[in-house]
Tab-separated table of C-alpha atoms in Angstrom:
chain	number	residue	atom	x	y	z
A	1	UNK	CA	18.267	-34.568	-6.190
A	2	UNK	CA	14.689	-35.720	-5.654
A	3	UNK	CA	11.706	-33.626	-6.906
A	4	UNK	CA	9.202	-32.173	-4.250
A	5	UNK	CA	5.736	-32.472	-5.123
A	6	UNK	CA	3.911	-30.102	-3.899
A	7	UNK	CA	-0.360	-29.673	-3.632
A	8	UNK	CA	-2.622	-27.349	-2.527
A	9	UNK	CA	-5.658	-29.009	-0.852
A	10	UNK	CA	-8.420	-27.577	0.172
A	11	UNK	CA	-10.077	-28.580	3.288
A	12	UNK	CA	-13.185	-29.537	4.514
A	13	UNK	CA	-15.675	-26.431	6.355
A	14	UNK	CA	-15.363	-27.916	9.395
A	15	UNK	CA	-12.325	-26.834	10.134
A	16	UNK	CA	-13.455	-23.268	9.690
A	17	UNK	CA	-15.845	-22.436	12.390
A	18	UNK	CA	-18.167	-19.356	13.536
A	19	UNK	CA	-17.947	-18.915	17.401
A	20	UNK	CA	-21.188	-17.341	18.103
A	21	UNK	CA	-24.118	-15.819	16.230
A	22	UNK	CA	-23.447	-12.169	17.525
A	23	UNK	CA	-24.161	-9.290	15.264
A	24	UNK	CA	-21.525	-7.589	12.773
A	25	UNK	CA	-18.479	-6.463	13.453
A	26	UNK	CA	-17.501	-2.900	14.651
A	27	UNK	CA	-15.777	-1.301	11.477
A	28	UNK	CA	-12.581	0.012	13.706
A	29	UNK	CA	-9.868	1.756	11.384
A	30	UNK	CA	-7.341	-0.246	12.990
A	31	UNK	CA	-6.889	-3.578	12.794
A	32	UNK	CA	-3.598	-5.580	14.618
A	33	UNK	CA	-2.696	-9.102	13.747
A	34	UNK	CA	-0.261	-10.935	16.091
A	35	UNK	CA	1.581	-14.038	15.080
A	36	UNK	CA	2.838	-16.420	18.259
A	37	UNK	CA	4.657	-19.297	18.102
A	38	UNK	CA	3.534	-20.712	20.928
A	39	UNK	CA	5.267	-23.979	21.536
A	40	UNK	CA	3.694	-26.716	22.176
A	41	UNK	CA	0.563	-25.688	23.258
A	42	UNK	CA	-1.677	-29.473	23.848
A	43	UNK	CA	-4.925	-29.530	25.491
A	44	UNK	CA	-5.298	-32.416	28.764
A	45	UNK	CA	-7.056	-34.930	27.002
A	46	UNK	CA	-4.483	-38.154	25.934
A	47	UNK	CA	-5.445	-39.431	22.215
A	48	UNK	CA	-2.062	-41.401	21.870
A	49	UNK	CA	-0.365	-38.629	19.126
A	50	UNK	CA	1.040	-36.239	21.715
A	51	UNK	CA	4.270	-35.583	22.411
A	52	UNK	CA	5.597	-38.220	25.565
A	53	UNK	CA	6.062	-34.841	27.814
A	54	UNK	CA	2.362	-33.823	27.368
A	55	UNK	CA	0.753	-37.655	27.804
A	56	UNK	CA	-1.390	-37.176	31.242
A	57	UNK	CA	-1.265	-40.134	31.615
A	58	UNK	CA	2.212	-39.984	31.985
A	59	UNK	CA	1.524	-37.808	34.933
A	60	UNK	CA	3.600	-34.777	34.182
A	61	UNK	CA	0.416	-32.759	32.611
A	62	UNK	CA	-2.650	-32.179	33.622
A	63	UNK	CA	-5.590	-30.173	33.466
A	64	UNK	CA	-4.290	-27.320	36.123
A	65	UNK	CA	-1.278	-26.670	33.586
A	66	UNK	CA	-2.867	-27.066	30.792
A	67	UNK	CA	-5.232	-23.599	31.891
A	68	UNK	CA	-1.714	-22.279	33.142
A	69	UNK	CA	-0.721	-22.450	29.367
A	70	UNK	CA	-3.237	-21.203	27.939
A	71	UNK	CA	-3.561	-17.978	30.473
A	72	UNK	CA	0.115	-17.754	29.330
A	73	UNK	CA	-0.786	-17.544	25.842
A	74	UNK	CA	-3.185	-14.799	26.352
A	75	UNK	CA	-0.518	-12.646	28.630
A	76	UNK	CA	2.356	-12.755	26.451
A	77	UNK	CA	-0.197	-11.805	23.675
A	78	UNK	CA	-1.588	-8.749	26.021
A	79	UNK	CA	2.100	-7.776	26.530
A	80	UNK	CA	2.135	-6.287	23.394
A	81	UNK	CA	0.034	-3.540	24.277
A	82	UNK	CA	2.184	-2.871	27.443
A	83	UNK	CA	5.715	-2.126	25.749
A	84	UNK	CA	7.833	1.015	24.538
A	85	UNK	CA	6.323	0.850	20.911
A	86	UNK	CA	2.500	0.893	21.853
A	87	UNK	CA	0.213	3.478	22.812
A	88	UNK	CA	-3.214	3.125	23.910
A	89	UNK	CA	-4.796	1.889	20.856
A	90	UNK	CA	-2.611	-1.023	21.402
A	91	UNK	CA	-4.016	-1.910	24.469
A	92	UNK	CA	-6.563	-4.171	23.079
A	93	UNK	CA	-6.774	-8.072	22.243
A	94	UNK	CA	-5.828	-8.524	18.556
A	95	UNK	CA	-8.234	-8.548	15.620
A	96	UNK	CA	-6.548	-11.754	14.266
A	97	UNK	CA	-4.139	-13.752	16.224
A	98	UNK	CA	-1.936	-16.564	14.442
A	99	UNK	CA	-0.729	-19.295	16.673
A	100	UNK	CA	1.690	-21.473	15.812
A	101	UNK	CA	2.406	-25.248	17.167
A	102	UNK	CA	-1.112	-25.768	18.374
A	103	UNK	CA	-2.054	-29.532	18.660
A	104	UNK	CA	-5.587	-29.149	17.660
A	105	UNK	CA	-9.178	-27.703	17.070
A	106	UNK	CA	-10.010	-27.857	20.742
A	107	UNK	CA	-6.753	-25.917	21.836
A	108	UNK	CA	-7.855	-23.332	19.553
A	109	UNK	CA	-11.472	-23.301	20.881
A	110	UNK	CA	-9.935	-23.206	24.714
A	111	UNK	CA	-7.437	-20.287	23.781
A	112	UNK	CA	-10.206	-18.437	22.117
A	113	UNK	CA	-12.403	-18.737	25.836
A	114	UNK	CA	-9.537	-17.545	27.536
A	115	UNK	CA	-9.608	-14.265	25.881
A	116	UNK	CA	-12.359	-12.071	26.490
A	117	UNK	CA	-15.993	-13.897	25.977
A	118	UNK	CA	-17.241	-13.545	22.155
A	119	UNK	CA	-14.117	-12.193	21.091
A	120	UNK	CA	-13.387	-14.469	18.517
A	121	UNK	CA	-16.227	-15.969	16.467
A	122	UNK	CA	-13.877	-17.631	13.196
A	123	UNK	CA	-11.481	-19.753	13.244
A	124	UNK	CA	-9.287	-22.456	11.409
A	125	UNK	CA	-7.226	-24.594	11.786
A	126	UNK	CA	-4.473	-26.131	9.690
A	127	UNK	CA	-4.291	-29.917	8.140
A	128	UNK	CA	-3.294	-32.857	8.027
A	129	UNK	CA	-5.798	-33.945	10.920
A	130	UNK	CA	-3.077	-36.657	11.786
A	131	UNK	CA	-0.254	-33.891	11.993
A	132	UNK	CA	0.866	-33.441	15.710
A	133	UNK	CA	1.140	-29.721	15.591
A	134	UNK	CA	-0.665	-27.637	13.545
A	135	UNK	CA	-1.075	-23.520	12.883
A	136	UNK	CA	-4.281	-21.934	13.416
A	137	UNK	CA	-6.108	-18.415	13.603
A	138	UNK	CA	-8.306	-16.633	15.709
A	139	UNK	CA	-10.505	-13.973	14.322
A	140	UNK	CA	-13.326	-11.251	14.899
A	141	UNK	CA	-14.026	-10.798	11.046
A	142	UNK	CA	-15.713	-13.708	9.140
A	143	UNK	CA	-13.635	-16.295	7.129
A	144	UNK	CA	-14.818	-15.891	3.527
A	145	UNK	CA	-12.049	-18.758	1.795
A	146	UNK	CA	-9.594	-21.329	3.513
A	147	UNK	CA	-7.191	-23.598	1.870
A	148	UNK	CA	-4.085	-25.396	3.470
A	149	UNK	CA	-1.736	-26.372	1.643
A	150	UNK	CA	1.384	-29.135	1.567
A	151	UNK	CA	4.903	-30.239	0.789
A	152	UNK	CA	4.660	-33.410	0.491
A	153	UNK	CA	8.499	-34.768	0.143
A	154	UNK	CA	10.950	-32.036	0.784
A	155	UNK	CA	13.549	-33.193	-0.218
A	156	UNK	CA	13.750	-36.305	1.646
A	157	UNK	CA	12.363	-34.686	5.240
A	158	UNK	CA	8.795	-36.066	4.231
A	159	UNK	CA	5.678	-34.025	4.550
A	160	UNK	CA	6.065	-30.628	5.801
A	161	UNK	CA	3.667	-28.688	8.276
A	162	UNK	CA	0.477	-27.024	6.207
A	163	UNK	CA	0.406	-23.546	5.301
A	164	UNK	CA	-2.808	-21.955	6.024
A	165	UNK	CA	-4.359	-19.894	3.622
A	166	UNK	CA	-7.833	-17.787	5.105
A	167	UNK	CA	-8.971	-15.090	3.372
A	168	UNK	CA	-10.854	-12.622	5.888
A	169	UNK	CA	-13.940	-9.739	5.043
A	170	UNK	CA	-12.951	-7.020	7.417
A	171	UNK	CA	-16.208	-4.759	6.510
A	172	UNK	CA	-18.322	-6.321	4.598
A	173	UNK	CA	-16.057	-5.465	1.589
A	174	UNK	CA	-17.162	-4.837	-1.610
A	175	UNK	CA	-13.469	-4.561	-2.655
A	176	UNK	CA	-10.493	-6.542	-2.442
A	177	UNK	CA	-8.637	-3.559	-0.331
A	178	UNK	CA	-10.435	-4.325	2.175
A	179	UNK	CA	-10.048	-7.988	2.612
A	180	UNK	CA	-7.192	-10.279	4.055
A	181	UNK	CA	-5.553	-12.543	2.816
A	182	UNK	CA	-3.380	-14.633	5.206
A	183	UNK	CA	-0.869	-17.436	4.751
A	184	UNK	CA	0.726	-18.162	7.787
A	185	UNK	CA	3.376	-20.903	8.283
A	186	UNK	CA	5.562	-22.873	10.166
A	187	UNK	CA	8.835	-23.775	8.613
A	188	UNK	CA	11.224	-26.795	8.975
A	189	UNK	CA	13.101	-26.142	11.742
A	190	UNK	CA	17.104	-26.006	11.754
A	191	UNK	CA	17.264	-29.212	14.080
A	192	UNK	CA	18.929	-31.579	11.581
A	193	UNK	CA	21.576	-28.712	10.755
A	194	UNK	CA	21.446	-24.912	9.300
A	195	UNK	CA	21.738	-26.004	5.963
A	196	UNK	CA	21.089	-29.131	5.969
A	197	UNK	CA	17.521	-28.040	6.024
A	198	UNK	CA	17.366	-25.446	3.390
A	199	UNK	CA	16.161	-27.563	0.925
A	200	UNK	CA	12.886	-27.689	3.169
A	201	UNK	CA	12.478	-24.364	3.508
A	202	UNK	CA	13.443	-23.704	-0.118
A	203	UNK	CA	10.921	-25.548	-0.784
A	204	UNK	CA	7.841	-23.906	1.540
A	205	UNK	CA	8.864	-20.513	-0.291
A	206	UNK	CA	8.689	-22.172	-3.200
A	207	UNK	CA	5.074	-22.716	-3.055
A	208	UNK	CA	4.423	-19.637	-1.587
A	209	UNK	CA	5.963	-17.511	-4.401
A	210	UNK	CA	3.726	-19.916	-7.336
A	211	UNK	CA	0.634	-19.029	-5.249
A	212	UNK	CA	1.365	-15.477	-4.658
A	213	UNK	CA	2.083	-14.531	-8.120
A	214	UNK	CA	-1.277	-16.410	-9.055
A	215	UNK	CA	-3.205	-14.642	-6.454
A	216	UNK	CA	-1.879	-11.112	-7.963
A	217	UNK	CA	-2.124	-11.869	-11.564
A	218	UNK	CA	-5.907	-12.227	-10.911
A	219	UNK	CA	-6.650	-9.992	-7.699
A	220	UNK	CA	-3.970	-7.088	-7.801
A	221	UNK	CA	-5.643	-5.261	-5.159
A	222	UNK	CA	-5.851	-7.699	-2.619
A	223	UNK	CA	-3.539	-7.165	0.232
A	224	UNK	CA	-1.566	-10.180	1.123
A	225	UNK	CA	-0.119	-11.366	4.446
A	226	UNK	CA	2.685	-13.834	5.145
A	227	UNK	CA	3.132	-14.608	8.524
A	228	UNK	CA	4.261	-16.693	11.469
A	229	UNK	CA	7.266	-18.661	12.048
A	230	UNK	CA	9.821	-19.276	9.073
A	231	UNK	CA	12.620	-20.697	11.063
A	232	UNK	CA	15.137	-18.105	9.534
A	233	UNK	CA	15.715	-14.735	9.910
A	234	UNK	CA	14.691	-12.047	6.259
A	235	UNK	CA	18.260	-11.673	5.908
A	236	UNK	CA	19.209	-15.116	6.615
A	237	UNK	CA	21.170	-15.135	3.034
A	238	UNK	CA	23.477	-12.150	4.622
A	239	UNK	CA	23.964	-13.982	7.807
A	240	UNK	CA	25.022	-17.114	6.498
A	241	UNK	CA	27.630	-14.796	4.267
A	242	UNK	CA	26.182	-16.078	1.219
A	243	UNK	CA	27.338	-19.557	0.812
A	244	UNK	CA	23.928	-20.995	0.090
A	245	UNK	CA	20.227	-20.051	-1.615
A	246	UNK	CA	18.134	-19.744	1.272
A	247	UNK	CA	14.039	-19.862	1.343
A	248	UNK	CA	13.840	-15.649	2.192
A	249	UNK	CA	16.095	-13.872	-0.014
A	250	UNK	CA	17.067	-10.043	0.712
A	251	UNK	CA	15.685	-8.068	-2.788
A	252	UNK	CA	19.084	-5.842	-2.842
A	253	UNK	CA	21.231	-8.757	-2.523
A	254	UNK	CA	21.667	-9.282	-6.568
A	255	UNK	CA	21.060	-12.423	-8.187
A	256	UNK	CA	22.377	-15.744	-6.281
A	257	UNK	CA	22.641	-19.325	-7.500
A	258	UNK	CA	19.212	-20.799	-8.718
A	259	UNK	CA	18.296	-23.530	-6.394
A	260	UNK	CA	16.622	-26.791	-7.308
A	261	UNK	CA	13.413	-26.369	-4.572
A	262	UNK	CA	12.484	-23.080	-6.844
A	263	UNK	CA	12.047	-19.792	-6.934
A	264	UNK	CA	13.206	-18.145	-3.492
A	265	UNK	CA	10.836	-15.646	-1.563
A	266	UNK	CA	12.056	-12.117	-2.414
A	267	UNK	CA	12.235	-9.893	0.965
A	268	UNK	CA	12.567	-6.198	0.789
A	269	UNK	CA	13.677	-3.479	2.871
A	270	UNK	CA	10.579	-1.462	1.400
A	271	UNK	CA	7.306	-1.393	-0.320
A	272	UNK	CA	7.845	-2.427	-3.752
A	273	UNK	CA	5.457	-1.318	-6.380
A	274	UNK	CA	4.592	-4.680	-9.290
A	275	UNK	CA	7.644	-4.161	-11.522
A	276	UNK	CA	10.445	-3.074	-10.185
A	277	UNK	CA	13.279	-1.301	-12.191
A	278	UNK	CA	14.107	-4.047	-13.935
A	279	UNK	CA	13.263	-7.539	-16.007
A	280	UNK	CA	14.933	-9.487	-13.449
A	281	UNK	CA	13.064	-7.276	-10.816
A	282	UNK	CA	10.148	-7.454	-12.730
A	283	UNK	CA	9.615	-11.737	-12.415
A	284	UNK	CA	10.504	-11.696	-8.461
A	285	UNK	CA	7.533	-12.327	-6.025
A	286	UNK	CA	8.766	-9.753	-3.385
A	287	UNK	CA	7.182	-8.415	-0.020
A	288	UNK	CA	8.067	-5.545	2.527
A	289	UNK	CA	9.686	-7.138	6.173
A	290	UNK	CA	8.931	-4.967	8.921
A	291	UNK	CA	12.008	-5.956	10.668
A	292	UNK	CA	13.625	-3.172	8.168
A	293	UNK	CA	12.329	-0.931	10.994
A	294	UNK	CA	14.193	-3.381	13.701
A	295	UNK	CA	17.354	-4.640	12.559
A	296	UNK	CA	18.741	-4.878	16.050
A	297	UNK	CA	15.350	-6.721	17.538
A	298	UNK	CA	14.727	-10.186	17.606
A	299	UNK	CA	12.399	-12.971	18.563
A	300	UNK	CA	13.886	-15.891	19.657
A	301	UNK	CA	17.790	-16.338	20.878
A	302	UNK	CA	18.284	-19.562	18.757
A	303	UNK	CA	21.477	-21.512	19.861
A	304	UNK	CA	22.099	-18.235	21.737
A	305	UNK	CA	21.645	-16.433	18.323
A	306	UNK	CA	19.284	-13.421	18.541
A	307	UNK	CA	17.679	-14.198	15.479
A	308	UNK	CA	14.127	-12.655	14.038
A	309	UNK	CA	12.184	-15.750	13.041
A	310	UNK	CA	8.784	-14.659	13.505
A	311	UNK	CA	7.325	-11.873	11.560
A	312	UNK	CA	5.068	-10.269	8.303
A	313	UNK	CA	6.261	-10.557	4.870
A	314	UNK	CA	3.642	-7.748	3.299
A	315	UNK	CA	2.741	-7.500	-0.478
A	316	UNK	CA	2.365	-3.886	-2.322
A	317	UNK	CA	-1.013	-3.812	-1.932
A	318	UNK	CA	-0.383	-2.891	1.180
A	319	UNK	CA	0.762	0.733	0.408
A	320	UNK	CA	-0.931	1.556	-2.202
A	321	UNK	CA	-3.175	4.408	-1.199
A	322	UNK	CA	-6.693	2.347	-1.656
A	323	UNK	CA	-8.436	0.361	1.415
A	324	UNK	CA	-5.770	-1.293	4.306
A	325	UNK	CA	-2.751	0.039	4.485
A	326	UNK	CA	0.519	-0.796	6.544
A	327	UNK	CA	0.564	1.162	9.740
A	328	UNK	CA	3.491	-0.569	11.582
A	329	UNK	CA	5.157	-3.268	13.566
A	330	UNK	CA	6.051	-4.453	16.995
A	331	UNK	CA	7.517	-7.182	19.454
A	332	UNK	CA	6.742	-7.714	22.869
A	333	UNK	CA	8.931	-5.838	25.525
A	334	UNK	CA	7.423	-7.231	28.713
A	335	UNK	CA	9.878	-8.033	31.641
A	336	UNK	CA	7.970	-11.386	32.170
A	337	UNK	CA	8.836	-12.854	28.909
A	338	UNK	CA	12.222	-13.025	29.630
A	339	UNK	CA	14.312	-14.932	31.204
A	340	UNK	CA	17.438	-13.141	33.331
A	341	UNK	CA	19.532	-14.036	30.202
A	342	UNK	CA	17.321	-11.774	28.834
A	343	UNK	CA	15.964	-14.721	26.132
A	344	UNK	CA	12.761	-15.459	26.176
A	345	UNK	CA	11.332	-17.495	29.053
A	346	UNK	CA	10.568	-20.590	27.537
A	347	UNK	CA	7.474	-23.046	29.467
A	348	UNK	CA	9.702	-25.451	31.531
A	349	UNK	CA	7.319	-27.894	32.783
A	350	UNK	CA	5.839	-25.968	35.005
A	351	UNK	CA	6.004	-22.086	34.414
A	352	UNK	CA	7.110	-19.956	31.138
A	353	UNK	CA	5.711	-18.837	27.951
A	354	UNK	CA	7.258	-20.151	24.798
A	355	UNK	CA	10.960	-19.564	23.670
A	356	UNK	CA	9.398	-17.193	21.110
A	357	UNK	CA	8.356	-13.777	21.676
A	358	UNK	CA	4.947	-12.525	19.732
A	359	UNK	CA	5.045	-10.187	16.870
A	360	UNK	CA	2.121	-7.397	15.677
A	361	UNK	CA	1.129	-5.761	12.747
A	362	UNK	CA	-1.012	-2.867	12.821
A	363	UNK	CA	-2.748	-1.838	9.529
A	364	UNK	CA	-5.180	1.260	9.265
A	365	UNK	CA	-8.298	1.636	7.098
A	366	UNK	CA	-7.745	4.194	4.672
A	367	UNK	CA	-10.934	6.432	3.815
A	368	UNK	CA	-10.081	7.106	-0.037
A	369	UNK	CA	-12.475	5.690	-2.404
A	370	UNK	CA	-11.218	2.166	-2.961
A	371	UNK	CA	-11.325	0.816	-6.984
A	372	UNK	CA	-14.424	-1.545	-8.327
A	373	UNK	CA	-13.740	-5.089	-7.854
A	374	UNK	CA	-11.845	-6.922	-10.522
């Protein structure tokens, strides 16, 4: 079996950017992140790395569909506020919005125009520059730290997508609790087989779980966000009845094979206080999935699979009484993201969204006294 190396680079400012030069943000005591896989989103200009379908020169794109896509984007994302699980609080653009298969800087600039003016003023953007699709984020509260970081042989599939890592000050914080930290991802995808690709997965959790339990061991308090799409399901170790180690690993499901990637990313049906109840417990990196709340909800049908590929993975900081705390989770209900299969209504050429559906997270302020930094 042949090693992965694995890095974590960190990239130059200027692919961290301030929109405007408004004043400070409004300190709201909500705050909702949405993760969208968009799919595929390229801006109209040709530089020779797209994908043959988006090439205008090709003929088949153009500037009129590229602004189609992008108000597309921005519906789908506005859905959220529109289904059975919101309420009027919801009805607002996202603090934070993680995209997902994004070509580039520009595309991230564009999207952020199409939402309402000044809304986002930070953003950044994922490497390698050369990559063809990269994962990004759209914010209202300043970008304090940004890394991204890489898999650079997975186990013979070559250099994975970046994770990017932003940390974000939602007040002005003078405490950890109050900050964000985000890594949000895009997984190897099951093309090439189910487990076939594993090992590439494996490996992505992998380096999430080092950097995790580094991040803890030095800033306890800081609340910790994994998000976007992981091209399996949390309980993707139940559903393939067990027969291999896969990247997300369910926390009750006792202690399966070691795998050669690494350690797996622990996934728990509930907030897990630094410990657990046990020494085996006790060395596991392992964060809360919202989909606990779901089981039966999905979003995307994958080889007619309803599957739950996009979501949170939360750390225990994250109910802890002190600063942001978990408030809850949602998935878009909107009639127009479907198709009359009732999948979602992937972009076709011409009309569509993405054969993802967009997830939120809603966290709430909490107005205890929050500890002294570290």
């Amino acid at each position: 079996m042949r090693p992965a190396f694995l890095f974590f680079a960190a990239i130059a400012m200027l692919v961290i950017s301030c929109r405007c030069s408004l004043g400070s943000v409004d300190q709201a005591q909500e705050i909702r992140i949405v993760s969208y896989n968009v799919h595929n989103l390229f801006d109209a200009e040709e530089s020779g790395n797209e994908y043959p379908e988006f090439k205008p020169s090709k003929g088949k794109w153009t500037k009129e569909l590229y602004a189609k896509r992008l108000a597309s984007v921005v519906e789908a994302v506005r859905s959220l506020g529109k289904g059975k699980d919101s309420g009027s609080a919801q009805a607002r653009d996202p603090d934070i919005l993680c995209v997902q298969e994004i070509e580039n800087e520009k595309v991230l600039a564009d999207l952020a125009e199409h939402f309402r003016k000044g809304a986002y003023r930070y953003w950044a953007i994922s490497g390698p520059k050369d990559s063809i699709i990269h994962t990004g984020v759209l914010s209202r509260f300043p970008v304090t730290a940004m890394h991204t970081h890489s898999v650079m042989d997975a186990w013979g599939f070559g250099p994975l997508r970046d994770i990017l890592e932003v940390e974000l000050d939602t007040s002005g914080a003078t405490s950890d609790a109050d900050r964000i930290l985000l890594l949000i991802c895009h997984w190897k995808s099951k093309r090439e087989g189910e487990q076939e690709t594993e090992s590439a997965r494996r490996a992505a959790a992998a380096l999430l779980t080092q950097r995790i339990r580094k991040i803890e061991s030095e800033r306890p308090d800081l609340p910790i966000i994994v998000c976007g799409d992981f091209n399996e399901s949390p309980d993707e170790y139940l559903r393939i009845s067990r027969r291999y180690p896969t990247a997300l690993m369910p926390f009750e499901s006792g202690s399966p094979p070691p795998a050669a990637e690494g350690e797996p990313l622990w996934v728990s049906q509930s907030f897990l206080q630094p410990g657990g109840s046990s020494p085996d417990d006790a060395s596991r990196v392992a964060l809360y999935s919202p989909w606990a709340e779901k089981p039966d909800g999905f979003s995307i049908a994958y080889r007619d699979k309803r599957e739950q590929f996009d979501g949170f993975l939360l750390n225990a900081a994250l109910q802890d009484g002190i600063g942001l705390e978990y408030e809850g989770f949602c998935t878009s209900e909107s009639p127009v993201l479907f198709d009359a299969s009732g999948k979602p209504f992937e972009w076709n050429g011409t009309s569509g969204y993405s054969d993802h559906l967009p997830v939120c997270l809603v966290l709430q302020k909490n107005a205890g006294q929050a500890r002294a930094p570290h």
